[in-house]
mmCIF file of C-alpha atoms in Angstrom:
data_model
loop_
_atom_site.group_PDB
_atom_site.id
_atom_site.type_symbol
_atom_site.label_atom_id
_atom_site.label_comp_id
_atom_site.label_asym_id
_atom_site.label_seq_id
_atom_site.Cartn_x
_atom_site.Cartn_y
_atom_site.Cartn_z
ATOM 1 C CA UNK A 988 151.570 213.388 -33.669
ATOM 2 C CA UNK A 989 150.743 215.975 -31.085
ATOM 3 C CA UNK A 990 149.206 215.007 -27.732
ATOM 4 C CA UNK A 991 146.240 217.004 -29.037
ATOM 5 C CA UNK A 992 145.838 214.727 -32.123
ATOM 6 C CA UNK A 993 146.185 211.359 -30.597
ATOM 7 C CA UNK A 994 144.404 211.533 -27.268
ATOM 8 C CA UNK A 995 141.474 209.357 -28.688
ATOM 9 C CA UNK A 996 143.609 206.526 -29.923
ATOM 10 C CA UNK A 997 144.466 205.655 -26.433
ATOM 11 C CA UNK A 998 141.679 203.599 -25.108
ATOM 12 C CA UNK A 999 142.532 204.363 -21.643
ATOM 13 C CA UNK A 1000 142.813 208.010 -22.132
ATOM 14 C CA UNK A 1001 139.691 208.039 -24.118
ATOM 15 C CA UNK A 1002 137.498 206.252 -21.278
ATOM 16 C CA UNK A 1003 138.824 208.740 -18.642
ATOM 17 C CA UNK A 1004 138.022 211.823 -20.875
ATOM 18 C CA UNK A 1005 134.657 210.330 -21.508
ATOM 19 C CA UNK A 1006 134.069 209.516 -17.812
ATOM 20 C CA UNK A 1007 135.130 212.995 -16.842
ATOM 21 C CA UNK A 1008 132.645 214.438 -19.803
ATOM 22 C CA UNK A 1009 129.943 212.390 -18.488
ATOM 23 C CA UNK A 1010 130.322 213.439 -14.820
ATOM 24 C CA UNK A 1011 130.738 217.052 -15.499
ATOM 25 C CA UNK A 1012 127.448 217.067 -17.562
ATOM 26 C CA UNK A 1013 125.627 215.566 -14.528
ATOM 27 C CA UNK A 1014 126.247 218.344 -12.407
ATOM 28 C CA UNK A 1015 123.789 221.228 -12.570
ATOM 29 C CA UNK A 1016 125.138 224.563 -12.128
ATOM 30 C CA UNK A 1017 123.389 226.111 -9.289
ATOM 31 C CA UNK A 1018 122.011 229.112 -11.254
ATOM 32 C CA UNK A 1019 120.297 226.655 -13.376
ATOM 33 C CA UNK A 1020 118.560 225.020 -10.227
ATOM 34 C CA UNK A 1021 117.342 228.840 -9.194
ATOM 35 C CA UNK A 1022 116.146 229.494 -12.567
ATOM 36 C CA UNK A 1023 114.382 226.360 -12.765
ATOM 37 C CA UNK A 1024 112.594 226.387 -9.554
ATOM 38 C CA UNK A 1025 111.595 230.110 -10.247
ATOM 39 C CA UNK A 1026 110.052 228.837 -13.771
ATOM 40 C CA UNK A 1027 108.343 226.415 -11.827
ATOM 41 C CA UNK A 1028 106.652 228.688 -9.189
ATOM 42 C CA UNK A 1029 105.121 230.555 -12.536
ATOM 43 C CA UNK A 1030 103.156 226.977 -13.315
ATOM 44 C CA UNK A 1031 100.198 228.450 -10.838
ATOM 45 C CA UNK A 1032 100.115 232.074 -12.492
ATOM 46 C CA UNK A 1033 96.531 231.346 -14.230
ATOM 47 C CA UNK A 1034 95.089 230.299 -11.082
ATOM 48 C CA UNK A 1035 93.194 233.326 -9.348
ATOM 49 C CA UNK A 1036 93.594 233.565 -5.903
ATOM 50 C CA UNK A 1037 90.632 232.882 -3.854
ATOM 51 C CA UNK A 1038 89.685 235.144 -0.759
ATOM 52 C CA UNK A 1039 89.348 233.735 2.753
ATOM 53 C CA UNK A 1040 85.613 234.524 3.788
ATOM 54 C CA UNK A 1041 85.576 232.070 6.764
ATOM 55 C CA UNK A 1042 87.780 230.530 9.379
ATOM 56 C CA UNK A 1043 86.057 229.135 12.224
ATOM 57 C CA UNK A 1044 89.190 229.056 14.299
ATOM 58 C CA UNK A 1045 89.095 232.958 14.141
ATOM 59 C CA UNK A 1046 85.061 233.068 14.492
ATOM 60 C CA UNK A 1047 83.619 234.847 17.414
ATOM 61 C CA UNK A 1048 82.120 232.093 20.018
ATOM 62 C CA UNK A 1049 78.412 231.574 20.138
ATOM 63 C CA UNK A 1050 76.738 232.005 22.983
ATOM 64 C CA UNK A 1051 76.599 228.704 24.999
ATOM 65 C CA UNK A 1052 73.068 227.347 25.718
ATOM 66 C CA UNK A 1053 72.045 225.463 28.587
ATOM 67 C CA UNK A 1054 72.244 222.171 26.460
ATOM 68 C CA UNK A 1055 73.814 220.778 23.522
ATOM 69 C CA UNK A 1056 77.179 220.495 22.060
ATOM 70 C CA UNK A 1057 79.888 223.019 22.856
ATOM 71 C CA UNK A 1058 80.229 225.722 19.981
ATOM 72 C CA UNK A 1059 82.759 228.233 18.826
ATOM 73 C CA UNK A 1060 86.572 227.912 18.014
ATOM 74 C CA UNK A 1061 88.246 224.866 19.174
ATOM 75 C CA UNK A 1062 85.060 222.510 18.936
ATOM 76 C CA UNK A 1063 84.460 220.344 16.275
ATOM 77 C CA UNK A 1064 86.040 220.539 12.920
ATOM 78 C CA UNK A 1065 87.705 223.663 11.526
ATOM 79 C CA UNK A 1066 85.580 225.217 8.807
ATOM 80 C CA UNK A 1067 87.187 227.443 5.991
ATOM 81 C CA UNK A 1068 85.484 229.224 3.095
ATOM 82 C CA UNK A 1069 87.427 230.963 0.134
ATOM 83 C CA UNK A 1070 85.933 232.444 -2.896
ATOM 84 C CA UNK A 1071 86.587 233.582 -6.131
ATOM 85 C CA UNK A 1072 84.904 234.999 -9.066
ATOM 86 C CA UNK A 1073 82.701 232.168 -10.261
ATOM 87 C CA UNK A 1074 84.204 229.334 -7.862
ATOM 88 C CA UNK A 1075 84.191 228.742 -4.037
ATOM 89 C CA UNK A 1076 86.278 226.131 -1.828
ATOM 90 C CA UNK A 1077 84.104 225.284 1.097
ATOM 91 C CA UNK A 1078 86.652 223.109 3.513
ATOM 92 C CA UNK A 1079 86.161 221.218 6.888
ATOM 93 C CA UNK A 1080 89.517 220.271 8.484
ATOM 94 C CA UNK A 1081 88.989 217.164 10.715
ATOM 95 C CA UNK A 1082 91.846 215.549 12.508
ATOM 96 C CA UNK A 1083 92.049 212.480 10.014
ATOM 97 C CA UNK A 1084 91.110 214.378 6.783
ATOM 98 C CA UNK A 1085 90.240 217.346 5.024
ATOM 99 C CA UNK A 1086 86.660 217.203 3.735
ATOM 100 C CA UNK A 1087 85.406 219.794 0.955
ATOM 101 C CA UNK A 1088 83.334 220.897 -1.891
ATOM 102 C CA UNK A 1089 83.707 223.188 -4.854
ATOM 103 C CA UNK A 1090 80.617 225.599 -5.515
ATOM 104 C CA UNK A 1091 78.950 225.563 -7.462
ATOM 105 C CA UNK A 1092 79.347 221.798 -7.978
ATOM 106 C CA UNK A 1093 81.333 220.477 -10.802
ATOM 107 C CA UNK A 1094 84.260 217.819 -11.342
ATOM 108 C CA UNK A 1095 87.857 218.544 -11.374
ATOM 109 C CA UNK A 1096 90.930 217.945 -9.083
ATOM 110 C CA UNK A 1097 92.487 219.607 -6.182
ATOM 111 C CA UNK A 1098 96.046 219.636 -5.512
ATOM 112 C CA UNK A 1099 97.623 219.887 -1.930
ATOM 113 C CA UNK A 1100 100.957 222.174 -2.167
ATOM 114 C CA UNK A 1101 103.045 223.000 0.423
ATOM 115 C CA UNK A 1102 106.171 225.292 0.370
ATOM 116 C CA UNK A 1103 107.989 222.463 -1.471
ATOM 117 C CA UNK A 1104 105.312 222.324 -3.855
ATOM 118 C CA UNK A 1105 102.465 219.812 -4.677
ATOM 119 C CA UNK A 1106 102.320 216.913 -2.356
ATOM 120 C CA UNK A 1107 99.049 215.344 -3.503
ATOM 121 C CA UNK A 1108 95.956 215.484 -5.924
ATOM 122 C CA UNK A 1109 92.482 214.220 -5.050
ATOM 123 C CA UNK A 1110 89.862 213.760 -7.317
ATOM 124 C CA UNK A 1111 86.912 216.107 -7.443
ATOM 125 C CA UNK A 1112 83.353 214.529 -7.999
ATOM 126 C CA UNK A 1113 80.607 215.639 -10.142
ATOM 127 C CA UNK A 1114 78.995 216.877 -7.089
ATOM 128 C CA UNK A 1115 82.216 218.879 -6.164
ATOM 129 C CA UNK A 1116 83.001 216.781 -3.281
ATOM 130 C CA UNK A 1117 86.497 215.948 -2.298
ATOM 131 C CA UNK A 1118 88.326 214.250 0.319
ATOM 132 C CA UNK A 1119 92.260 214.666 1.268
ATOM 133 C CA UNK A 1120 93.058 211.768 3.206
ATOM 134 C CA UNK A 1121 96.011 213.173 5.227
ATOM 135 C CA UNK A 1122 96.010 216.893 6.937
ATOM 136 C CA UNK A 1123 99.479 218.166 6.547
ATOM 137 C CA UNK A 1124 101.261 219.135 9.269
ATOM 138 C CA UNK A 1125 102.951 222.339 7.677
ATOM 139 C CA UNK A 1126 101.515 225.235 5.749
ATOM 140 C CA UNK A 1127 99.535 224.237 3.114
ATOM 141 C CA UNK A 1128 97.237 225.817 0.117
ATOM 142 C CA UNK A 1129 94.380 224.023 -1.854
ATOM 143 C CA UNK A 1130 94.366 224.328 -5.784
ATOM 144 C CA UNK A 1131 91.125 223.662 -7.560
ATOM 145 C CA UNK A 1132 91.053 222.926 -11.371
ATOM 146 C CA UNK A 1133 87.693 222.296 -12.890
ATOM 147 C CA UNK A 1134 87.132 220.297 -15.703
ATOM 148 C CA UNK A 1135 85.802 223.489 -17.307
ATOM 149 C CA UNK A 1136 89.299 224.840 -16.954
ATOM 150 C CA UNK A 1137 88.508 227.362 -14.055
ATOM 151 C CA UNK A 1138 91.763 227.176 -11.536
ATOM 152 C CA UNK A 1139 91.459 228.900 -8.238
ATOM 153 C CA UNK A 1140 94.314 228.545 -5.359
ATOM 154 C CA UNK A 1141 93.776 229.481 -1.566
ATOM 155 C CA UNK A 1142 95.856 231.391 0.510
ATOM 156 C CA UNK A 1143 98.130 229.590 3.058
ATOM 157 C CA UNK A 1144 96.292 227.617 5.515
ATOM 158 C CA UNK A 1145 98.120 227.051 8.769
ATOM 159 C CA UNK A 1146 97.668 223.741 10.587
#
């Protein structure tokens, strides 16, 4: 009997061969990892990109009156407005949370995404309101998906 034919009859050698095969199976080739990440990036291809219509950080300051609250960039929460065909996402970024609304009001979910992918998901109530409890410290975007199936994703929001 040759070594090729009888290796499986030696228990120790069989276990060594099986261990090597299992270990080899756990190692994913880098080309597979890249292909998987590229395919995953296409998961939002059906989402329409919403256009930024308003960013209070970039808005011109209003004239300051004699009384009242300070106005203009840097005073109060940052307001952002994104629009797509059939759906708008209105957002206020506060130090402790992101508060927003889908217009027209409808239920669904909003996902928070950074460069690594989804970092969280929050429900949208029947009035279109949602609250994200933690403000990301890295660039992020919001992806809204309504119960009716409409999907919209914002451009990157810089904190």
